Coordinates of C-alpha atoms and ligand atoms in Angstrom, one line a residue:
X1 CA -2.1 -21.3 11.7
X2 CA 0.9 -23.4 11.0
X3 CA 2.5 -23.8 8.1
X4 CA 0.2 -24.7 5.3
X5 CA 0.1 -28.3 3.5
X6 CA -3.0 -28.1 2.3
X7 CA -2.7 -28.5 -1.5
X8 CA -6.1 -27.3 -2.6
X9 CA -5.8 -24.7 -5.6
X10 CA -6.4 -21.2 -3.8
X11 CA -9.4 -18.9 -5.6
X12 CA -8.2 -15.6 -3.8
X13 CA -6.5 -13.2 -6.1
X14 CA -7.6 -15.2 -9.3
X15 CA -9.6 -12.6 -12.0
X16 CA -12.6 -13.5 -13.5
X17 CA -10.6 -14.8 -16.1
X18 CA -8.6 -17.4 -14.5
X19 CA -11.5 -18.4 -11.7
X20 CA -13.1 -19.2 -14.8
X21 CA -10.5 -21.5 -16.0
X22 CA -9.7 -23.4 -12.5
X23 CA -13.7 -24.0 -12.2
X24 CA -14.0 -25.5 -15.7
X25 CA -14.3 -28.9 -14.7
X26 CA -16.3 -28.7 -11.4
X27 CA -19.3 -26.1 -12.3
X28 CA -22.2 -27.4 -13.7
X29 CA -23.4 -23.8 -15.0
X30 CA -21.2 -20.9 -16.6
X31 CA -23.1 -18.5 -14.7
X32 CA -21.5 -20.1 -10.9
X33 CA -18.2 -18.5 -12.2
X34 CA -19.9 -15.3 -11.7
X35 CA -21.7 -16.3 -8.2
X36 CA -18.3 -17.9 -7.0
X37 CA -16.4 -14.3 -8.0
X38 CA -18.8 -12.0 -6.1
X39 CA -18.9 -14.7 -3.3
X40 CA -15.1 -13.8 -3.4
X41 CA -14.8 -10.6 -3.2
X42 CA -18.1 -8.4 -2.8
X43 CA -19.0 -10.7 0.3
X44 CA -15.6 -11.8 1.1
X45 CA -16.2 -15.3 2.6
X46 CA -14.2 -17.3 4.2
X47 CA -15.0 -20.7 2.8
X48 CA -16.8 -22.6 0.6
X49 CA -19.3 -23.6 2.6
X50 CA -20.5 -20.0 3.3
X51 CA -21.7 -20.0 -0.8
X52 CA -25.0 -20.9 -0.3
X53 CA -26.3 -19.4 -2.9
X54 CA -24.5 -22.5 -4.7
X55 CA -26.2 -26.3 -4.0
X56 CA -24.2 -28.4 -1.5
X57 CA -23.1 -30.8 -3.7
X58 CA -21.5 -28.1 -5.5
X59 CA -19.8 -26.5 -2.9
X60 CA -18.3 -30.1 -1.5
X61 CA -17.0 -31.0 -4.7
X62 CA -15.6 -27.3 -4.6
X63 CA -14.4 -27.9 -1.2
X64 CA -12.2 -30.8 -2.6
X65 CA -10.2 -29.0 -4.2
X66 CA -10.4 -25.3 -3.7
X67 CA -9.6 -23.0 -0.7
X68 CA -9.6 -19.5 0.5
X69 CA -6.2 -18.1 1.5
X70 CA -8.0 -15.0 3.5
X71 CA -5.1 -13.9 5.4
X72 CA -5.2 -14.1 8.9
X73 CA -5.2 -11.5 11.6
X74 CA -3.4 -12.5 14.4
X75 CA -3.4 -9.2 16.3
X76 CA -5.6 -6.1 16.2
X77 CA -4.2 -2.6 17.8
X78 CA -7.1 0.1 18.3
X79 CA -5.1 3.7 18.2
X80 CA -7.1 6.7 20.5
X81 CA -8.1 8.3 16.7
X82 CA -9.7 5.8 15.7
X83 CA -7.0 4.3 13.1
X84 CA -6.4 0.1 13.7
X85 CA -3.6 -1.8 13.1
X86 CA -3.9 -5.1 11.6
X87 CA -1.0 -7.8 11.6
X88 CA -1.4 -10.7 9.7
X89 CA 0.1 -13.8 9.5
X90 CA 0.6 -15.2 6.0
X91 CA 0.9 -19.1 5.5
X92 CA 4.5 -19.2 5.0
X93 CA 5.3 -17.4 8.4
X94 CA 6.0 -13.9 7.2
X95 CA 3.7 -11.2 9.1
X96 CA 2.6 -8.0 7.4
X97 CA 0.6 -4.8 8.4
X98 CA -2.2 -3.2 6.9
X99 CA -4.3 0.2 8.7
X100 CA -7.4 1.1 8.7
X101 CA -7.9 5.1 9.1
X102 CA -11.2 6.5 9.8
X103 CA -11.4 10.0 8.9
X104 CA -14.3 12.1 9.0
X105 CA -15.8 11.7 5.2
X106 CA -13.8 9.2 4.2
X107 CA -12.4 5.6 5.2
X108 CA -8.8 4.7 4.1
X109 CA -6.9 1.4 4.5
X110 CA -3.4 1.6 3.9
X111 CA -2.0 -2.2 2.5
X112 CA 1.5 -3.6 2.3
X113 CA 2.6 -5.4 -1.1
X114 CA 5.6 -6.9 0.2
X115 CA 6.2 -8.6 3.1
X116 CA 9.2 -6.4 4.1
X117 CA 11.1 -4.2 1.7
X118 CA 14.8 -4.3 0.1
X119 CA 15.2 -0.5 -0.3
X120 CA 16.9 0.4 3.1
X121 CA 15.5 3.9 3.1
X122 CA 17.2 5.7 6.1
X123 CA 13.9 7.0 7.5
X124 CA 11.8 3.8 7.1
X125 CA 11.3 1.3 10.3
X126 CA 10.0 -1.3 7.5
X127 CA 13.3 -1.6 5.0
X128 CA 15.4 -1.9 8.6
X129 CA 14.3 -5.7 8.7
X130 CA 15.1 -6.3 5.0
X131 CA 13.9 -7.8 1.9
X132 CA 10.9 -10.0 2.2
X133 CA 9.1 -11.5 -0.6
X134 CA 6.7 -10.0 -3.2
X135 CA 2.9 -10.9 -2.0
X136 CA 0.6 -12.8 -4.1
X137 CA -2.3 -10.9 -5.6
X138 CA -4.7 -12.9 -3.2
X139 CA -2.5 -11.6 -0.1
X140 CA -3.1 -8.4 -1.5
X141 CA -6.6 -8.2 -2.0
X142 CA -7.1 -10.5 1.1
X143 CA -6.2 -7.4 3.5
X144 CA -8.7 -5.3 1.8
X145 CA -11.1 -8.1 2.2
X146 CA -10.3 -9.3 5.5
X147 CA -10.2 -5.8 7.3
X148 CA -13.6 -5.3 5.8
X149 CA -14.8 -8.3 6.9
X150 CA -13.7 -7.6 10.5
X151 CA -15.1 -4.2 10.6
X152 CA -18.4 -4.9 8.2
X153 CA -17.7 -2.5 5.5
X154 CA -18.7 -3.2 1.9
X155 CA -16.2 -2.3 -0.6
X156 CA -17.5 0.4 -2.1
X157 CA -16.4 3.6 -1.1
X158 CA -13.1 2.6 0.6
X159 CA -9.9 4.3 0.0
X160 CA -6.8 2.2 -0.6
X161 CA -3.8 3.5 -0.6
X162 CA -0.2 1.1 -1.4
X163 CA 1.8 2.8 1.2
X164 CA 2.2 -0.5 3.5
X165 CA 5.3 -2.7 3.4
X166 CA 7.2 -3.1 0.7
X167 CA 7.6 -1.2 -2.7
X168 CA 4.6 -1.6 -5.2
X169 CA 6.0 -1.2 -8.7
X170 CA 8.8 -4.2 -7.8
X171 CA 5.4 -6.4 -7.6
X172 CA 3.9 -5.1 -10.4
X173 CA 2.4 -7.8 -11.9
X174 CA 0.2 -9.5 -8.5
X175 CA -0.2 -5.7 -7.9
X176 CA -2.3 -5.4 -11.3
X177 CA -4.3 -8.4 -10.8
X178 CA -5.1 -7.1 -7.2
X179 CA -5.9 -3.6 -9.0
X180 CA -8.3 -5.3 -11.6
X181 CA -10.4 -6.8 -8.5
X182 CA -10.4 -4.0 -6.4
X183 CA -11.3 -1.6 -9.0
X184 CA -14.6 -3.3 -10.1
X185 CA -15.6 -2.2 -6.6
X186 CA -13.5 0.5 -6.4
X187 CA -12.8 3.6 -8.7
X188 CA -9.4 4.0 -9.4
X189 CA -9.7 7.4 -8.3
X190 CA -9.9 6.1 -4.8
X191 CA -7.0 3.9 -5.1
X192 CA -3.4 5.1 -4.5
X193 CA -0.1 3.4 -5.2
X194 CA 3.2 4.9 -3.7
X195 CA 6.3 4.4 -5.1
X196 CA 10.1 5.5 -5.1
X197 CA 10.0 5.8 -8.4
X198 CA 11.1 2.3 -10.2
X199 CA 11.2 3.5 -13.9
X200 CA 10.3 0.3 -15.5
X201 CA 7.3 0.4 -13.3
X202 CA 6.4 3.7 -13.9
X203 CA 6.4 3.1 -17.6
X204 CA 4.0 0.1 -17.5
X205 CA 1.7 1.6 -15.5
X206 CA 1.9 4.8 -18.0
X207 CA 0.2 1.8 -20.5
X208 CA -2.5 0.8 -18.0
X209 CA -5.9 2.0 -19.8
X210 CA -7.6 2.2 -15.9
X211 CA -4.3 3.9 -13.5
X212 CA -4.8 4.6 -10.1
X213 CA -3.5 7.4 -8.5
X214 CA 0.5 8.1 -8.4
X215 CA 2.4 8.9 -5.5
X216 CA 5.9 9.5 -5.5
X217 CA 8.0 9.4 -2.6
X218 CA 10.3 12.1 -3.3
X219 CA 11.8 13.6 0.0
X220 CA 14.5 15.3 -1.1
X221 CA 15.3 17.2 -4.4
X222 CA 18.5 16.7 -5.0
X223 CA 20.4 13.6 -6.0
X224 CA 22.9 14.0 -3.3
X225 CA 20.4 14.5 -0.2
X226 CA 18.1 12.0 -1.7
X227 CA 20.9 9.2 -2.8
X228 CA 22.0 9.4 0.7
X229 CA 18.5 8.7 2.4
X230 CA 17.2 6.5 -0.6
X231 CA 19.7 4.3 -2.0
X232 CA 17.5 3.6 -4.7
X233 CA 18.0 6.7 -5.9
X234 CA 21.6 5.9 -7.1
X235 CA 19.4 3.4 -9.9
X236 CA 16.8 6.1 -10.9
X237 CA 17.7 9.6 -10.0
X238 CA 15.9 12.3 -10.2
X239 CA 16.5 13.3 -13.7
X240 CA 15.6 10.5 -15.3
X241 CA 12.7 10.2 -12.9
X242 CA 11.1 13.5 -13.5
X243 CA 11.2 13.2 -16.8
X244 CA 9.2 9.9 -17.0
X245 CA 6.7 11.7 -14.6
X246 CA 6.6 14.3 -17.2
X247 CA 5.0 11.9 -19.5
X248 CA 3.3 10.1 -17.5
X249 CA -1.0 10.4 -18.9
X250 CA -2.8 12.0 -16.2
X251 CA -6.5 12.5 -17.2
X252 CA -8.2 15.7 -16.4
X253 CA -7.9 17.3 -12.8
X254 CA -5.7 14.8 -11.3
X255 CA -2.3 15.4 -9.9
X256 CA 1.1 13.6 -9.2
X257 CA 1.5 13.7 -5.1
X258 CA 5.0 14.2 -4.1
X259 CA 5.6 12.6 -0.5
X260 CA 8.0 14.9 1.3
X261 CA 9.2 13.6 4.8
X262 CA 10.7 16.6 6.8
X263 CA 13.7 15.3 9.0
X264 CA 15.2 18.4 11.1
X265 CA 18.3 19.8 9.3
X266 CA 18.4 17.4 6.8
X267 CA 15.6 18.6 3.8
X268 CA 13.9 21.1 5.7
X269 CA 15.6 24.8 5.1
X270 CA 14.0 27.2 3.0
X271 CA 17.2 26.2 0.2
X272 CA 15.2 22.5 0.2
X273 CA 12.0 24.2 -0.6
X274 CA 12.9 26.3 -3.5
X275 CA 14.6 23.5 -4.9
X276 CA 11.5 21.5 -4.6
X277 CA 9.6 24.3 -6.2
X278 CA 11.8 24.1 -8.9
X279 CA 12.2 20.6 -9.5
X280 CA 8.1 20.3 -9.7
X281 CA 7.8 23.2 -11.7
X282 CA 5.5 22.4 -15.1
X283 CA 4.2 19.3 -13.3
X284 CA 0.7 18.6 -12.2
X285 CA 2.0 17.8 -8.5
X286 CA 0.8 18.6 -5.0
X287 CA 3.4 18.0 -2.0
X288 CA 2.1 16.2 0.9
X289 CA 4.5 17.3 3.5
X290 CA 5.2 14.4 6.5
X291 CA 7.0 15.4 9.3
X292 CA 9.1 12.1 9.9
X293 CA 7.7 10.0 12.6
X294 CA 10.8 9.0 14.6
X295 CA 11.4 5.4 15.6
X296 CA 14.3 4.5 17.9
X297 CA 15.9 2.1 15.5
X298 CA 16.3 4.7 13.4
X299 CA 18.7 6.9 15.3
X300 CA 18.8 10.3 16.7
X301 CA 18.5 12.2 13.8
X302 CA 16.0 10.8 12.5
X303 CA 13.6 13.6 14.2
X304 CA 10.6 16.0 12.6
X305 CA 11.6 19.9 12.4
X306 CA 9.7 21.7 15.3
X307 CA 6.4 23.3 14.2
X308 CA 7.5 26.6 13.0
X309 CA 9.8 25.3 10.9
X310 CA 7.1 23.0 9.1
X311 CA 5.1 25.9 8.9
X312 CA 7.8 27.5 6.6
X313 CA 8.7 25.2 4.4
X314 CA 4.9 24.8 3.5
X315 CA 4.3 28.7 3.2
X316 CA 7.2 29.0 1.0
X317 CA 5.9 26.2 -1.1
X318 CA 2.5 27.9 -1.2
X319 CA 4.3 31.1 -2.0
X320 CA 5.2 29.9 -4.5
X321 CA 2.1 28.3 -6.2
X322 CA 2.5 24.7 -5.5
X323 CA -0.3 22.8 -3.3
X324 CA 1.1 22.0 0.0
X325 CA -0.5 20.0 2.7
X326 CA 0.7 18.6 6.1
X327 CA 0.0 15.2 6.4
X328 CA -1.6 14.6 10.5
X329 CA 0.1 11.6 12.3
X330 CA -2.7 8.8 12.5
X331 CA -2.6 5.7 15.3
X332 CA 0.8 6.7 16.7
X333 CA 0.1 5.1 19.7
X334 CA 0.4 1.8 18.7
X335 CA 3.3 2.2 16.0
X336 CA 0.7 2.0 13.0
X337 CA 1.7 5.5 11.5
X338 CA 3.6 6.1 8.4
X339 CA 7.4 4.7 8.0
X340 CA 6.5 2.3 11.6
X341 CA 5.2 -0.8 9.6
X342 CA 8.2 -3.4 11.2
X343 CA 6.3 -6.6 11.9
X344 CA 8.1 -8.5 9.2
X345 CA 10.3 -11.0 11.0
X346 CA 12.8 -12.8 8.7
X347 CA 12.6 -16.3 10.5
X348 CA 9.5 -17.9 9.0
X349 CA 8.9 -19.1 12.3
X350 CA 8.2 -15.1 13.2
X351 CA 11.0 -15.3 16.0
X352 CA 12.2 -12.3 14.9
X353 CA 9.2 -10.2 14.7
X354 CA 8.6 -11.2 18.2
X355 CA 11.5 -10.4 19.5
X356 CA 11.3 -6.7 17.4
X357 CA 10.8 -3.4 20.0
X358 CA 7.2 -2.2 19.5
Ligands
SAH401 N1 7.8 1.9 -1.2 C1 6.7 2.8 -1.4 C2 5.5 2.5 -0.6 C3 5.8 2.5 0.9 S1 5.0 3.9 1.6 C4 7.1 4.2 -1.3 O1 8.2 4.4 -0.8 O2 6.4 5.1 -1.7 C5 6.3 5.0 1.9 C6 5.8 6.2 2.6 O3 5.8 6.0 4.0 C7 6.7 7.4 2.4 O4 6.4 8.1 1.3 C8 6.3 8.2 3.6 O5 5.1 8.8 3.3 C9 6.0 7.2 4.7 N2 7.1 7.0 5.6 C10 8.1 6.1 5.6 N3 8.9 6.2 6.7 C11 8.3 7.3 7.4 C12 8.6 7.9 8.7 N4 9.6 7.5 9.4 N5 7.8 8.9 9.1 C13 6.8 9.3 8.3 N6 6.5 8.7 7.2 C14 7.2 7.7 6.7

């Protein structure tokens, strides 16, 4: 796909709401909004001309002036687990990642929100190519949609979690939009957005009457260790931070998960645990503990503690009452694990993401 001109108004991404308002003058019936919607999203077509539920002189006058910006996947990578790695190309160039990870009860697809990512976390293979642009709710939804499509799933009973490109809560709003779609399919139970912890963010979401589940990448718990591998913690340290997740609503049974990357000699001694134990303590949390998956643009010391060492800084969490899991690598072998999302390119043309190492 080059780069787009067609000027057709796109229906991906658009609510109920506002589909409603961009069909006014072409529908014959109020009840085609609803047709047009489920066409959308529950079967997830590709055109138009696949509604044909809808007459054909309908769906050409449609056709006129409406189009379906499903992303496109330009490249599949099939890991030996099982887990898939879908680039896509988006019509302005920019290519993003999304995964899909089988697991034995449950399927997950991990989505980017940004194409690339201004934070410049040190352990993060996706903030070394830089900031990108905030996706459109469409773009959003459309990975959801267009893995599905390519590996006939319905939507219900998916996992989706917002641990792709980019930072979530510094795309709030197309984030939302994308939420209010996924979750008429979805429960919001199922539905996970990661964040560093953009306060603003945190507090609008705090108003959302349906919230997904939180995730906070924490990896460190002190301002100086985590400053140092998380810039952005220099804006929203952890004070301030812990105290918004202090008030943050959580309904009944549900937990805050901390993400906790280990990196060897860096947050992993004993000292780093009981400082995380303390820094959680009061909160509804559970620590998902990842050992860092090392990339060679991010440098030598950028490695996971060996095995015994993991092994104790979970027990001592445990020891100490908190919930404490070890996250398993998923689809390593082709670069689709956690932190390894680096197919954003900053040349539109994708020059860059070409030349990238894989
Ligand atoms: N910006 C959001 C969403 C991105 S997902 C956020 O930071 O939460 C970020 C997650 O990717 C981290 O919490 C961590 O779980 C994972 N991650 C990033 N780099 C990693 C690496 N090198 N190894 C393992 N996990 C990594």
């Amino acid at each position: 796909m080059e780069t787009t001109t067609d000027t057709r108004t796109d229906l991906l991404g658009l609510s109920r709401e506002r589909l409603a308002e961009a069909l006014a003058s072409v529908i014959d019936r109020p009840f085609r909004v609803e047709q047009i919607y489920q066409a959308l999203y529950a079967r997830a077509v590709r055109d138009v001309s696949e509604m044909t539920d809808l007459g054909k002189e309908l769906r050409a006058r449609l056709a006129e002036r409406f189009r379906i910006g499903l992303p496109e996947i330009t490249e599949k990578r099939l890991a030996s687990d099982g887990t898939c790695k879908y680039l896509f190309k988006l019509p302005d160039g920019a290519t993003i990642e999304a995964v899909d990870i089988p697991e034995r009860h449950r399927r997950t697809f991990c989505i980017s929100s940004q194409a690339g990512c201004a934070l410049a976390c040190s352990f993060c293979v996706t903030g070394y190519w830089g900031a990108g642009r905030n996706l459109t709710a469409g773009e959003i939804v459309g990975q959801v949609l267009a893995i599905r499509a390519e590996a006939s799933l319905p939507m219900e009973g998916l996992n989706i979690v917002f641990m792709g490109m980019g930072e979530p809560l510094l795309n709030l709003e197309n984030v939302k939009t994308a939420l209010d779609i996924l979750t008429e399919w979805i429960s919001p139970h199922r539905i996970t957005v990661s964040t560093v912890g953009i306060l603003p963010g945190l507090e609008e979401m705090a108003g959302w009457e349906r919230r997904p589940n939180l995730a906070i990448s924490l990896h460190a718990a002190d301002d100086e260790k985590r400053s140092e591998i998380m810039p952005i913690n220099r804006t929203w340290p952890l004070a301030g931070l812990m105290a918004a997740l202090r008030r943050y609503p959580l309904e009944k049974g549900r937990k805050i998960t901390f993400e906790y990357i280990l990196i060897r000699d860096l947050n992993d001694s004993v000292r780093d645990a009981d400082r995380l134990v303390k820094l959680l303590s009061g909160l509804r949390a559970k620590v998902n503990l990842i050992p860092i998956n090392p990339d060679r643009v991010l440098g030598d010391r950028m490695v996971p503690p060996d095995d015994e060492a993991i092994d104790r800084f979970q027990e001592r969490l445990r020891q100490k009452g908190l919930i404490a899991t070890v996250r398993r690598r998923r689809g390593d072998d082709v670069s689709a694990a956690c932190g390894q999302l680096r197919a954003f390119g900053r040349d539109p043309r994708g020059v860059r993401a070409r030349g990238a190492a894989r």
